[in-house]
Short mmCIF file of C-alpha atoms in Angstrom, two decimals:
data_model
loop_
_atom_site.label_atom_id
_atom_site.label_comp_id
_atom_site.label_asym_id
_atom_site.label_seq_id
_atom_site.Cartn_x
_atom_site.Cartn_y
_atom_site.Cartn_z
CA UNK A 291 -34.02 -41.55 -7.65
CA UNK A 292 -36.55 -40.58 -10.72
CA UNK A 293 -35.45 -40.21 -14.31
CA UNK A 294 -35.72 -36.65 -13.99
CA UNK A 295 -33.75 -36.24 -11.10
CA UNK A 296 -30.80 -38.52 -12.91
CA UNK A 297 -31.29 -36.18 -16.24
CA UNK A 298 -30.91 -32.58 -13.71
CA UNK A 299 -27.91 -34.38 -12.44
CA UNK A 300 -26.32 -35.01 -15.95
CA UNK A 301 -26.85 -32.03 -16.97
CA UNK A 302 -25.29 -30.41 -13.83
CA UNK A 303 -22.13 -32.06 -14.35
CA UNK A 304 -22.00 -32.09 -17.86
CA UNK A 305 -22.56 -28.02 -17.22
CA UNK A 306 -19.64 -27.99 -14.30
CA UNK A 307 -17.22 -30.21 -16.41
CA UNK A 308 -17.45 -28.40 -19.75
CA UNK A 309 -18.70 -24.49 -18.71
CA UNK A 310 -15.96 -23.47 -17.33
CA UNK A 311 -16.42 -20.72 -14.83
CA UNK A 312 -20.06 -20.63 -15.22
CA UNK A 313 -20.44 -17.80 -17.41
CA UNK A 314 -20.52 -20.03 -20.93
CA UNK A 315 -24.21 -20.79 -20.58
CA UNK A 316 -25.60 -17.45 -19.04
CA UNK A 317 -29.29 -15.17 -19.33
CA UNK A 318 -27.77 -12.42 -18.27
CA UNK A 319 -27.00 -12.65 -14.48
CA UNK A 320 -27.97 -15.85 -14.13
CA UNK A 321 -26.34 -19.02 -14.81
CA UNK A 322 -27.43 -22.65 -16.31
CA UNK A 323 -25.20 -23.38 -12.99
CA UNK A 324 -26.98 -21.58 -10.45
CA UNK A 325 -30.14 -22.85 -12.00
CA UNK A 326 -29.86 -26.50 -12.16
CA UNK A 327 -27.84 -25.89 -8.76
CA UNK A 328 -30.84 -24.43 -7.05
CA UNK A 329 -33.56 -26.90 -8.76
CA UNK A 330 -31.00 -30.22 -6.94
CA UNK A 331 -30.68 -27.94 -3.88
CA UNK A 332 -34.92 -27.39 -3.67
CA UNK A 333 -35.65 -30.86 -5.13
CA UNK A 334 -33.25 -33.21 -2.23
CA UNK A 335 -34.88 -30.43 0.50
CA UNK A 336 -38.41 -31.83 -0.83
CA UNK A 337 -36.79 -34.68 -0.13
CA UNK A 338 -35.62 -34.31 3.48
CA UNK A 339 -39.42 -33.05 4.63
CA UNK A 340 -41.20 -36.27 2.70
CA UNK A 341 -38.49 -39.00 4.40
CA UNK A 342 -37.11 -40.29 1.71
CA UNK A 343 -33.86 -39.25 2.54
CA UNK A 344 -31.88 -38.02 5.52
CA UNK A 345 -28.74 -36.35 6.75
CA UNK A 346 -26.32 -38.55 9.11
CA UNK A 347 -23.23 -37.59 11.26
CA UNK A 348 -19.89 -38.42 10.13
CA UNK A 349 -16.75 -36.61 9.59
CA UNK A 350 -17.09 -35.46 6.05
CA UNK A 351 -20.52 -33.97 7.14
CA UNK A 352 -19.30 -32.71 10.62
CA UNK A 353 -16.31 -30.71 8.60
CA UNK A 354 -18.62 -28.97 5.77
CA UNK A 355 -21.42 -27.70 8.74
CA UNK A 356 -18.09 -25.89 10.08
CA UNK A 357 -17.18 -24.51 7.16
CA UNK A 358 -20.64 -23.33 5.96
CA UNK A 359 -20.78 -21.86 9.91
CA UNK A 360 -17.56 -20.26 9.03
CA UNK A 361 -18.68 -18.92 5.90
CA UNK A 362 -21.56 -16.97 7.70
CA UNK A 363 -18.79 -15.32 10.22
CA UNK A 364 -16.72 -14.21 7.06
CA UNK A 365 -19.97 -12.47 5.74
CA UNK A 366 -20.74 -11.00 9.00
CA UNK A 367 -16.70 -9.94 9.72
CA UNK A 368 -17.08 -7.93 6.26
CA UNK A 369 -20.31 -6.21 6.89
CA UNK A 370 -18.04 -5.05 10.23
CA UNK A 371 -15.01 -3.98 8.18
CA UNK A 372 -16.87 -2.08 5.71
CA UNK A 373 -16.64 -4.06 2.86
CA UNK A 374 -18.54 -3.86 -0.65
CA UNK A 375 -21.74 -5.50 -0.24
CA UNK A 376 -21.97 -6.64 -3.67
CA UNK A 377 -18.67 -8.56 -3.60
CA UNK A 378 -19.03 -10.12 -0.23
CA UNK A 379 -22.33 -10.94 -2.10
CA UNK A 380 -20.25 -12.31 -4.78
CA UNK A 381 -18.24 -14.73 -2.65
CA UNK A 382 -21.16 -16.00 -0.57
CA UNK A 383 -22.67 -16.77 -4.43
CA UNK A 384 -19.64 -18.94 -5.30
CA UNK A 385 -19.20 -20.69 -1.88
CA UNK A 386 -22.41 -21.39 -1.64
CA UNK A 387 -21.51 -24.38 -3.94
CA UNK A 388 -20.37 -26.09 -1.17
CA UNK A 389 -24.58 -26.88 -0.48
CA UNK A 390 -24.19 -28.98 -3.24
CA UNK A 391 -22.37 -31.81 -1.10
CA UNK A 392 -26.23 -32.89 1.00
CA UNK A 393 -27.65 -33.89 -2.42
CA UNK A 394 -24.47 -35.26 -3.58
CA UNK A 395 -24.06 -37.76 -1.05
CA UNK A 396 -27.52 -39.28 -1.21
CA UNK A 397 -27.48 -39.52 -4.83
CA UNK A 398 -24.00 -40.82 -5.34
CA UNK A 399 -24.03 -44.20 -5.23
CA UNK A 400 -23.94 -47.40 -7.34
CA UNK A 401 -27.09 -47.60 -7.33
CA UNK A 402 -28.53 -44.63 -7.63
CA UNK A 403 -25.74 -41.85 -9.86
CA UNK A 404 -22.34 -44.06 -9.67
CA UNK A 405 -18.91 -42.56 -9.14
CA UNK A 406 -18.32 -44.58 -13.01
CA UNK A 407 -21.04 -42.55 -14.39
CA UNK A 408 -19.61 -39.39 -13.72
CA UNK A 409 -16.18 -40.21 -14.62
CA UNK A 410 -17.52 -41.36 -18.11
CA UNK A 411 -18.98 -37.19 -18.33
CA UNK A 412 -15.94 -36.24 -17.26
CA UNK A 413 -13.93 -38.20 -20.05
CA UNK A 414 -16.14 -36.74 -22.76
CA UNK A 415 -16.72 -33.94 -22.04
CA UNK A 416 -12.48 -33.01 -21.23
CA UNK A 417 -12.06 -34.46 -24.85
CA UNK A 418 -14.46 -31.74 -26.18
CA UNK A 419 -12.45 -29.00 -24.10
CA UNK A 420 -9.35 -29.86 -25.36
CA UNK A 421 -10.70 -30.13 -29.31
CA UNK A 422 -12.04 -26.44 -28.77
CA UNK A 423 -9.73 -24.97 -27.25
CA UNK A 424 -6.76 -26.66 -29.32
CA UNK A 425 -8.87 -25.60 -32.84
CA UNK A 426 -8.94 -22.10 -31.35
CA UNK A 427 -5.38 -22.07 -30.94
CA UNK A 428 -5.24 -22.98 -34.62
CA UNK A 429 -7.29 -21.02 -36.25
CA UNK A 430 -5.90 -17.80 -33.89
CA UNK A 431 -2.56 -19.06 -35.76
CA UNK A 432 -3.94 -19.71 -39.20
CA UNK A 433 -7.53 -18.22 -40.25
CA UNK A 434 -8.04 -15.40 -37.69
CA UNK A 435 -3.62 -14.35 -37.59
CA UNK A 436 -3.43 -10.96 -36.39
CA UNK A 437 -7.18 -10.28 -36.18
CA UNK A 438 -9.05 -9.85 -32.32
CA UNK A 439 -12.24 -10.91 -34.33
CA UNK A 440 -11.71 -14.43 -33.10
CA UNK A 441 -11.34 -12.87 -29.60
CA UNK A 442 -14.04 -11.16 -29.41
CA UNK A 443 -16.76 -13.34 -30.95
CA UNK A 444 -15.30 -16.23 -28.34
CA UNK A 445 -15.40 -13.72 -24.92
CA UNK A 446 -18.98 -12.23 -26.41
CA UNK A 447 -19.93 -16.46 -26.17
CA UNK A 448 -18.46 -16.65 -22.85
CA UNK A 449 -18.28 -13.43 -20.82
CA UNK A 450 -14.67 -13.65 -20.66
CA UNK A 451 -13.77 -17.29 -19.45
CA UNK A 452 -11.31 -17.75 -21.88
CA UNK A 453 -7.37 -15.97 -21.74
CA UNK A 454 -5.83 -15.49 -24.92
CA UNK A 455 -1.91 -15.20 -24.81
CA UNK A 456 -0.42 -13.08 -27.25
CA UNK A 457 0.94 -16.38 -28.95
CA UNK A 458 -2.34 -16.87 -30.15
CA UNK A 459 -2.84 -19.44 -27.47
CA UNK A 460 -5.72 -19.76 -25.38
CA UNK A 461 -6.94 -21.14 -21.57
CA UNK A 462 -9.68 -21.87 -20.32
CA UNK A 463 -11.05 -22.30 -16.82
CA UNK A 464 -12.30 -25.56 -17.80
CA UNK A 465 -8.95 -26.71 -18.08
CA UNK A 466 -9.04 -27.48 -14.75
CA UNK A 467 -11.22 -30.66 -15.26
CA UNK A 468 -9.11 -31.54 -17.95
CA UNK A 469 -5.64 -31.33 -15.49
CA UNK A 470 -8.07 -34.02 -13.90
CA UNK A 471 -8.83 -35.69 -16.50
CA UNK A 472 -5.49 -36.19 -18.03
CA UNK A 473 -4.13 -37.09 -14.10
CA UNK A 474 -6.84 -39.77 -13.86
CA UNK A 475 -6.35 -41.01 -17.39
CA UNK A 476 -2.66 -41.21 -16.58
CA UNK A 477 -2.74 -43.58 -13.98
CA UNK A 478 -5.47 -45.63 -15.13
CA UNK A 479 -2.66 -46.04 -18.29
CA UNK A 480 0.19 -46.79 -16.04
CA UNK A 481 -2.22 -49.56 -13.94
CA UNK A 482 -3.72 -51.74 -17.13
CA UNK A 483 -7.22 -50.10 -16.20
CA UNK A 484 -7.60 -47.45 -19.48
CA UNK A 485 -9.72 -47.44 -22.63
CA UNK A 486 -9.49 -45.60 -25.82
CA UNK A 487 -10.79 -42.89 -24.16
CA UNK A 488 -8.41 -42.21 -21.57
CA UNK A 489 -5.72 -42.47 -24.73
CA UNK A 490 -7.37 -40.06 -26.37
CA UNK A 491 -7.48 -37.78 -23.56
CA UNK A 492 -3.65 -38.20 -22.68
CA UNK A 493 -2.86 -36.88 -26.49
CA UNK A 494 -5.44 -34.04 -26.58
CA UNK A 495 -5.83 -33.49 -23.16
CA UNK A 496 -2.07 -33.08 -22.77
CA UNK A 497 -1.79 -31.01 -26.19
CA UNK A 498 -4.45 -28.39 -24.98
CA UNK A 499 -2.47 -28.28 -21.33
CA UNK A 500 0.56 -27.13 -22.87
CA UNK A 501 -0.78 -25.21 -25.33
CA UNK A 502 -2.84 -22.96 -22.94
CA UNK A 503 0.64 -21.65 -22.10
CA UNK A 504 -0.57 -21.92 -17.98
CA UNK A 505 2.90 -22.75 -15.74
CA UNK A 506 0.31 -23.87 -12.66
CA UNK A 507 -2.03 -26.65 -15.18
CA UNK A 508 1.68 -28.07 -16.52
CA UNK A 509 3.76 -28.08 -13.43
CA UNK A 510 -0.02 -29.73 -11.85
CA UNK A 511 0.26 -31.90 -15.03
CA UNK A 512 4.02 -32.81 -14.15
CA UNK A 513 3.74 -33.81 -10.82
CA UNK A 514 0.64 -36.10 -11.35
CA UNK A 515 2.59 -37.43 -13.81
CA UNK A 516 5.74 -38.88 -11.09
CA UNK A 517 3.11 -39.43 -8.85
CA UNK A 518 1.53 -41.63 -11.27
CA UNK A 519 5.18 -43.15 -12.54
CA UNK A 520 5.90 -43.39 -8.31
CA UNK A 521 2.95 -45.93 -7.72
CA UNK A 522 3.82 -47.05 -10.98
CA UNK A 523 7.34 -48.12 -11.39
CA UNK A 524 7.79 -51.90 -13.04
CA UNK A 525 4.31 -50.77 -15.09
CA UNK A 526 6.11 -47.29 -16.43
CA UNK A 527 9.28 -49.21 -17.15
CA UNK A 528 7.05 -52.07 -19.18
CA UNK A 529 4.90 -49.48 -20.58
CA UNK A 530 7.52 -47.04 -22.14
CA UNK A 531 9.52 -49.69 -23.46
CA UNK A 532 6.01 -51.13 -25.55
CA UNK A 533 5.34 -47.26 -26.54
CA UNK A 534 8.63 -46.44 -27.67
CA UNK A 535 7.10 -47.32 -31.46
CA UNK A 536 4.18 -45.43 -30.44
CA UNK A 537 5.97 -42.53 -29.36
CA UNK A 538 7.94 -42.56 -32.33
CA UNK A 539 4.63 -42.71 -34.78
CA UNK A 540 2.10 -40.49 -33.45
CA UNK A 541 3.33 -38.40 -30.24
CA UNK A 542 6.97 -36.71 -32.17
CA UNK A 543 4.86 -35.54 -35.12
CA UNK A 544 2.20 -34.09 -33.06
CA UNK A 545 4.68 -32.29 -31.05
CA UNK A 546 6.45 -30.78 -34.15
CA UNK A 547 3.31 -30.04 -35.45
CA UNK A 548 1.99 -27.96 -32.94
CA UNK A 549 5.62 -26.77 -31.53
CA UNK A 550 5.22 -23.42 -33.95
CA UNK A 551 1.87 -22.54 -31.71
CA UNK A 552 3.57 -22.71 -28.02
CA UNK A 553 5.09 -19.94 -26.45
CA UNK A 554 8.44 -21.64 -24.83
CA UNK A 555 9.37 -18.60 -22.90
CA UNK A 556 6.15 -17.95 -21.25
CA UNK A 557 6.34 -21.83 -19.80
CA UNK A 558 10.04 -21.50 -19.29
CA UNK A 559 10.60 -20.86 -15.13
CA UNK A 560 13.66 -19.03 -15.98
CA UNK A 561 11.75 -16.26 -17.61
CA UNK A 562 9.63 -15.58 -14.58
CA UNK A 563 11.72 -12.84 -13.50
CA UNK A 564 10.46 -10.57 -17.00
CA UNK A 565 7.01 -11.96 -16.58
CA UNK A 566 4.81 -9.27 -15.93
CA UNK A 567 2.18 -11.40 -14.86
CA UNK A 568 4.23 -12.28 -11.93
CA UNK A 569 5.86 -9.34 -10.81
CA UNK A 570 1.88 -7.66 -10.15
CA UNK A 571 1.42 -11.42 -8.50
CA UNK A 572 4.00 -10.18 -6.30
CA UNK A 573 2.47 -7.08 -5.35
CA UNK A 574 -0.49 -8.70 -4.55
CA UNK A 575 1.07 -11.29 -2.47
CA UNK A 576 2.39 -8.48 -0.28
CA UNK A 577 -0.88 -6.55 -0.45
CA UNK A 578 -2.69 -9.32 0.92
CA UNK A 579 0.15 -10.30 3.66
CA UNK A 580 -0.44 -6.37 5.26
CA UNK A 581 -4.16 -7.13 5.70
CA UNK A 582 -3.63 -10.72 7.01
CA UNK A 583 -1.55 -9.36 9.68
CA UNK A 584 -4.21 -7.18 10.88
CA UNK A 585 -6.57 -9.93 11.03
CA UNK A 586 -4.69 -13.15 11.57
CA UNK A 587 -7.24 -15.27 12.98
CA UNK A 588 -10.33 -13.93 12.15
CA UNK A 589 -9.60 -12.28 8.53
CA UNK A 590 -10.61 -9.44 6.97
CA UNK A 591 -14.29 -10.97 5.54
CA UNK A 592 -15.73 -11.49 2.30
CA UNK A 593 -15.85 -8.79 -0.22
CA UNK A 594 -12.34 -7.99 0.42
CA UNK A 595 -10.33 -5.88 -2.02
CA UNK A 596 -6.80 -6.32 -3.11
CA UNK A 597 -5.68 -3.64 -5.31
CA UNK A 598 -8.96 -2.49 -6.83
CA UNK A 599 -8.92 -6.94 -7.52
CA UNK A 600 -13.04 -7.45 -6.64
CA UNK A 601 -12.10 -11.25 -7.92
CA UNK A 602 -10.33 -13.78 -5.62
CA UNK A 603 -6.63 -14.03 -5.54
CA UNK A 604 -4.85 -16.28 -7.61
CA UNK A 605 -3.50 -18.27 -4.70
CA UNK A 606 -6.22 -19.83 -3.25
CA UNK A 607 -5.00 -20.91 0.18
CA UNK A 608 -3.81 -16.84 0.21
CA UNK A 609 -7.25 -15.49 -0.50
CA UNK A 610 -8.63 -18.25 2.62
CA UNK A 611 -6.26 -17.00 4.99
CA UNK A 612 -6.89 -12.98 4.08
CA UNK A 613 -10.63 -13.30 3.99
CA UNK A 614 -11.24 -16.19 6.77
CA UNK A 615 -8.21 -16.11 8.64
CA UNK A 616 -6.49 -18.78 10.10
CA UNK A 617 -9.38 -20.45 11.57
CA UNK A 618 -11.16 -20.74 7.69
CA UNK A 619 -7.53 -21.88 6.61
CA UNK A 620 -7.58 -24.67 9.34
CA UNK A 621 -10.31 -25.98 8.53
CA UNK A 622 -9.93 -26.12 4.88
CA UNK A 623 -6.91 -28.15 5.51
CA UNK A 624 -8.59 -30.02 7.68
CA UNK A 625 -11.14 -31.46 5.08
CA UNK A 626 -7.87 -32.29 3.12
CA UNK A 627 -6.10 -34.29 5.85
CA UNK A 628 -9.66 -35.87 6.06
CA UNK A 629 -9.34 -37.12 2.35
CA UNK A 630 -5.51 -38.59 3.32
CA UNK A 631 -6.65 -40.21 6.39
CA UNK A 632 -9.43 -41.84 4.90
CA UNK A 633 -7.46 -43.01 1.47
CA UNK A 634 -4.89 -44.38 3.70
CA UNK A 635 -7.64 -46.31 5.58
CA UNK A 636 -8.40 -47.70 2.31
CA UNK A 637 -5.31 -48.70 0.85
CA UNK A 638 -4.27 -50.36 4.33
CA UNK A 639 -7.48 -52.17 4.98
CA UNK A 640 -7.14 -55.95 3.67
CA UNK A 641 -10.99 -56.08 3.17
CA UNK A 642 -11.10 -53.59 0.75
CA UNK A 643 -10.72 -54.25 -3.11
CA UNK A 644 -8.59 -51.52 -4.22
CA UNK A 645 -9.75 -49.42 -7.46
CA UNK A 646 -7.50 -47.83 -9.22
CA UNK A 647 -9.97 -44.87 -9.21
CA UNK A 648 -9.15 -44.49 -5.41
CA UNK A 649 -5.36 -44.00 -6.36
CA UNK A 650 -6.00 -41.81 -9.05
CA UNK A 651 -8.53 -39.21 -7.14
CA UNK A 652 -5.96 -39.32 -4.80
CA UNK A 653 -3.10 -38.08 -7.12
CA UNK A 654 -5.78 -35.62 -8.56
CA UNK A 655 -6.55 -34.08 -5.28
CA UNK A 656 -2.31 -34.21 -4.60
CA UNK A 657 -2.08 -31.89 -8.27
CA UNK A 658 -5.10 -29.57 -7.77
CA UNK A 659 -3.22 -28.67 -4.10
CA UNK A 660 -0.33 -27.71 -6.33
CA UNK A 661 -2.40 -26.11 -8.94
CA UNK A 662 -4.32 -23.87 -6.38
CA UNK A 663 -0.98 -22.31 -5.40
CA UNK A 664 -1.32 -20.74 -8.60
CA UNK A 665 -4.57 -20.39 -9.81
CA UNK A 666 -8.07 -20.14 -7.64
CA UNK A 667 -9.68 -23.17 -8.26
CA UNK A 668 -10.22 -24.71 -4.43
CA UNK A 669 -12.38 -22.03 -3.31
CA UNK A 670 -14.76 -21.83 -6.42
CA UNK A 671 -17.38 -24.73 -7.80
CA UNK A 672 -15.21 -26.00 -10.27
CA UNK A 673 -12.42 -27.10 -7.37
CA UNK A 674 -15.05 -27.41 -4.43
CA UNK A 675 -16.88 -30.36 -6.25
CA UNK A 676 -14.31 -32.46 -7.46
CA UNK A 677 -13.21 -32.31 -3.49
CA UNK A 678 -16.42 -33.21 -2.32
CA UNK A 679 -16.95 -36.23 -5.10
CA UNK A 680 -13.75 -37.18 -3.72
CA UNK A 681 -14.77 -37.19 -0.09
CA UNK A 682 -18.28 -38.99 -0.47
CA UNK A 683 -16.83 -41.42 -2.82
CA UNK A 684 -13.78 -42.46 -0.33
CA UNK A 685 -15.97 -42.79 2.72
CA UNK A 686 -19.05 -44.25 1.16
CA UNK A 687 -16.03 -47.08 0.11
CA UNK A 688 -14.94 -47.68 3.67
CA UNK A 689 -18.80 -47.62 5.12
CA UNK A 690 -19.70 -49.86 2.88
CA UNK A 691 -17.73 -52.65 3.86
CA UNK A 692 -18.90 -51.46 8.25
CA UNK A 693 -14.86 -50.14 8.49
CA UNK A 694 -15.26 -48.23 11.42
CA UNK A 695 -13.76 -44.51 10.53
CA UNK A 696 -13.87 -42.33 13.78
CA UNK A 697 -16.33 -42.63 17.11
CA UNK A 698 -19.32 -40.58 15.69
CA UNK A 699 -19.73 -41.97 12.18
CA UNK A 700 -21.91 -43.67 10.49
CA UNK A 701 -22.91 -45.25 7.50
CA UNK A 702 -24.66 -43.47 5.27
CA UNK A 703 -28.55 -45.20 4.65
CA UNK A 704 -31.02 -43.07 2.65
CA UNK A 705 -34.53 -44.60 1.86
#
């Protein structure tokens, strides 16, 4: 692996962790994403024709050649049913990601781009997120109250990727690597494994969750957290009685200092019958139920509306099922049971040193299945990738130490 190569891959997942939906560094219709993404894509393919690296059969690989087959039957099922050729365009764009996992797994390793060296872009860059997007909140409360100047100079920046709330407060769709972020930093607290860094994130990280007034990133948040306290328990117990002072000194006043900028009743479940938000959810959700019945298996294609809705539905397992049927659905879920089976390899092997990395991805991928219930993160790059890091990173630790995984596999040697 050159220097270059190592700098286009920085810069890729600095880009993935901290831009959001892709739009915050744009020319137009093009992305930064879709550049750097095509210049790894054409530089490992250079790659594959000199030798210097290969592709081998295992079950991570096996599973994304299915899906990437399955992805060509959902373009060709919507060019049947009609569909917008511009939005099945559209989807093909953002699945297309999923390319991204070839290059990934010859270039992650310890050697080479380690697992640790993404983590570290991960950390830093979450702890810029949450500083923006928490000063935004501010100043929408403070210097800009009452004025859409704020607004609109921020969406110009970003075509859009961030959601103000009426509160003043603000998400955006990098939060998702933050949920992450936090979740990892969380457990790596809980087991004796953090830095200042992963304090800092809990505080900000945590701060700019709640404050982006999103129920699916703080219920997410929430249930990483008992996961976290689950595999936890006689740490949590030790822990919260040492940060009781703590608590007391630094988290209390940051609460009340930011309670006057959080919405309670737009995070508060018992409101959800007034939220307007929901009831159109609603209406989608049985919109999208009609058309899956008419194409159960198969689906109804890519570039499939949903009340005049040429973006993906908020539920991402929903929008798999309406636009690649049950089969797509299957084997989506099937790449997640892969991830379970092969983590529980892991933590039941005796030859394997257990990181507390392999815990915490676990607990991550356990909250972003709860968090795509609610927003559409799984079936877009920002979800995608952090599955796929996942995936190479747990079977490159079994394959390492010649564990046998399934008749078929094996381990992964690039030149």
């Amino acid at each position: 692996m050159s220097k270059g190569e190592k700098f286009l891959l920085t810069l890729f997942f600095i880009e993935l962790f901290i831009g959001g939906g892709g739009r915050l560094f744009s020319f137009g219709p093009i992305t930064l994403r879709m550049v750097l993404f095509a210049i790894i894509i054409t530089i490992f393919i250079i790659r594959l024709l000199v030798g210097k690296a290969f592709i081998i059969k295992n079950t991570n690989t096996i599973l994304v050649y299915i899906l990437l087959l399955w992805f060509g039957m959902s373009f060709l099922i919507g060019l049947l049913n009609g569909n917008k050729l511009n939005l099945m365009i559209g989807d093909i764009k953002t699945l297309s990601f999923l390319l991204i996992y070839f290059p990934l797994c010859y270039y992650i390793s310890n050697d080479r781009f380690s697992v640790k060296s993404i983590f570290n872009l991960l950390k830093a860059t979450s702890i810029i997120i949450s500083m923006m997007t928490i000063t935004i909140t501010i100043l929408a409360n403070t210097v800009y109250l009452n004025s859409l100047d704020l607004y609109e100079f921020i969406n110009d920046l970003s075509d859009g990727d961030f959601i103000f709330r009426s509160s003043g407060a603000v998400f955006y769709k990098g939060h998702y690597y933050v949920l992450i972020s936090v979740v990892i930093s969380m457990f790596l607290y809980f087991n004796n494994k953090h830095n200042r860094y992963d304090i800092l994130i809990l505080l900000l990280g945590t701060i700019s969750l709640i404050l982006s007034e999103t129920r699916g990133l703080i219920i997410s948040a929430l249930i990483g957290l008992i996961l976290c306290i689950l595999l936890n328990l006689k740490s949590f117990i030790v822990k919260l009685n040492k940060s009781l002072f703590f608590i007391a000194l630094l988290v209390w006043p940051l609460f009340n200092f930011f309670t006057p900028y959080i919405n309670f009743e737009r995070i508060n479940l018992s409101s959800l019958s007034q939220d307007l938000g929901v009831k159109v959810r609603f209406l989608i959700i049985e919109e999208a139920l009609n058309k899956i019945q008419n194409n159960f298996f198969l689906g109804s294609g890519f570039g499939t509306e949903i009340t005049n809705r040429p973006s993906n539905i908020e539920i991402s397992f929903l929008d798999i099922l309406m636009e690649q049927g049950m089969i797509g659905l299957v084997i989506w879920l099937m790449i997640f049971l892969n991830i379970f089976i092969m983590y529980y390899k892991i933590i039941k092997n005796k030859l394997i040193k257990l990181d507390a990395y392999h815990i915490a991805l676990f607990v991550s991928i356990i909250s972003t299945i709860f968090l795509t219930n609610t927003n559409p993160f799984i079936n877009n790059p920002l979800g995608m990738i952090h599955i796929l890091i996942v995936m190479i990173y747990y079977y490159q630790t079994l394959t390492d130490r010649n564990i046998k995984l399934s008749r078929g596999d094996e381990i992964i040697r690039c030149n």
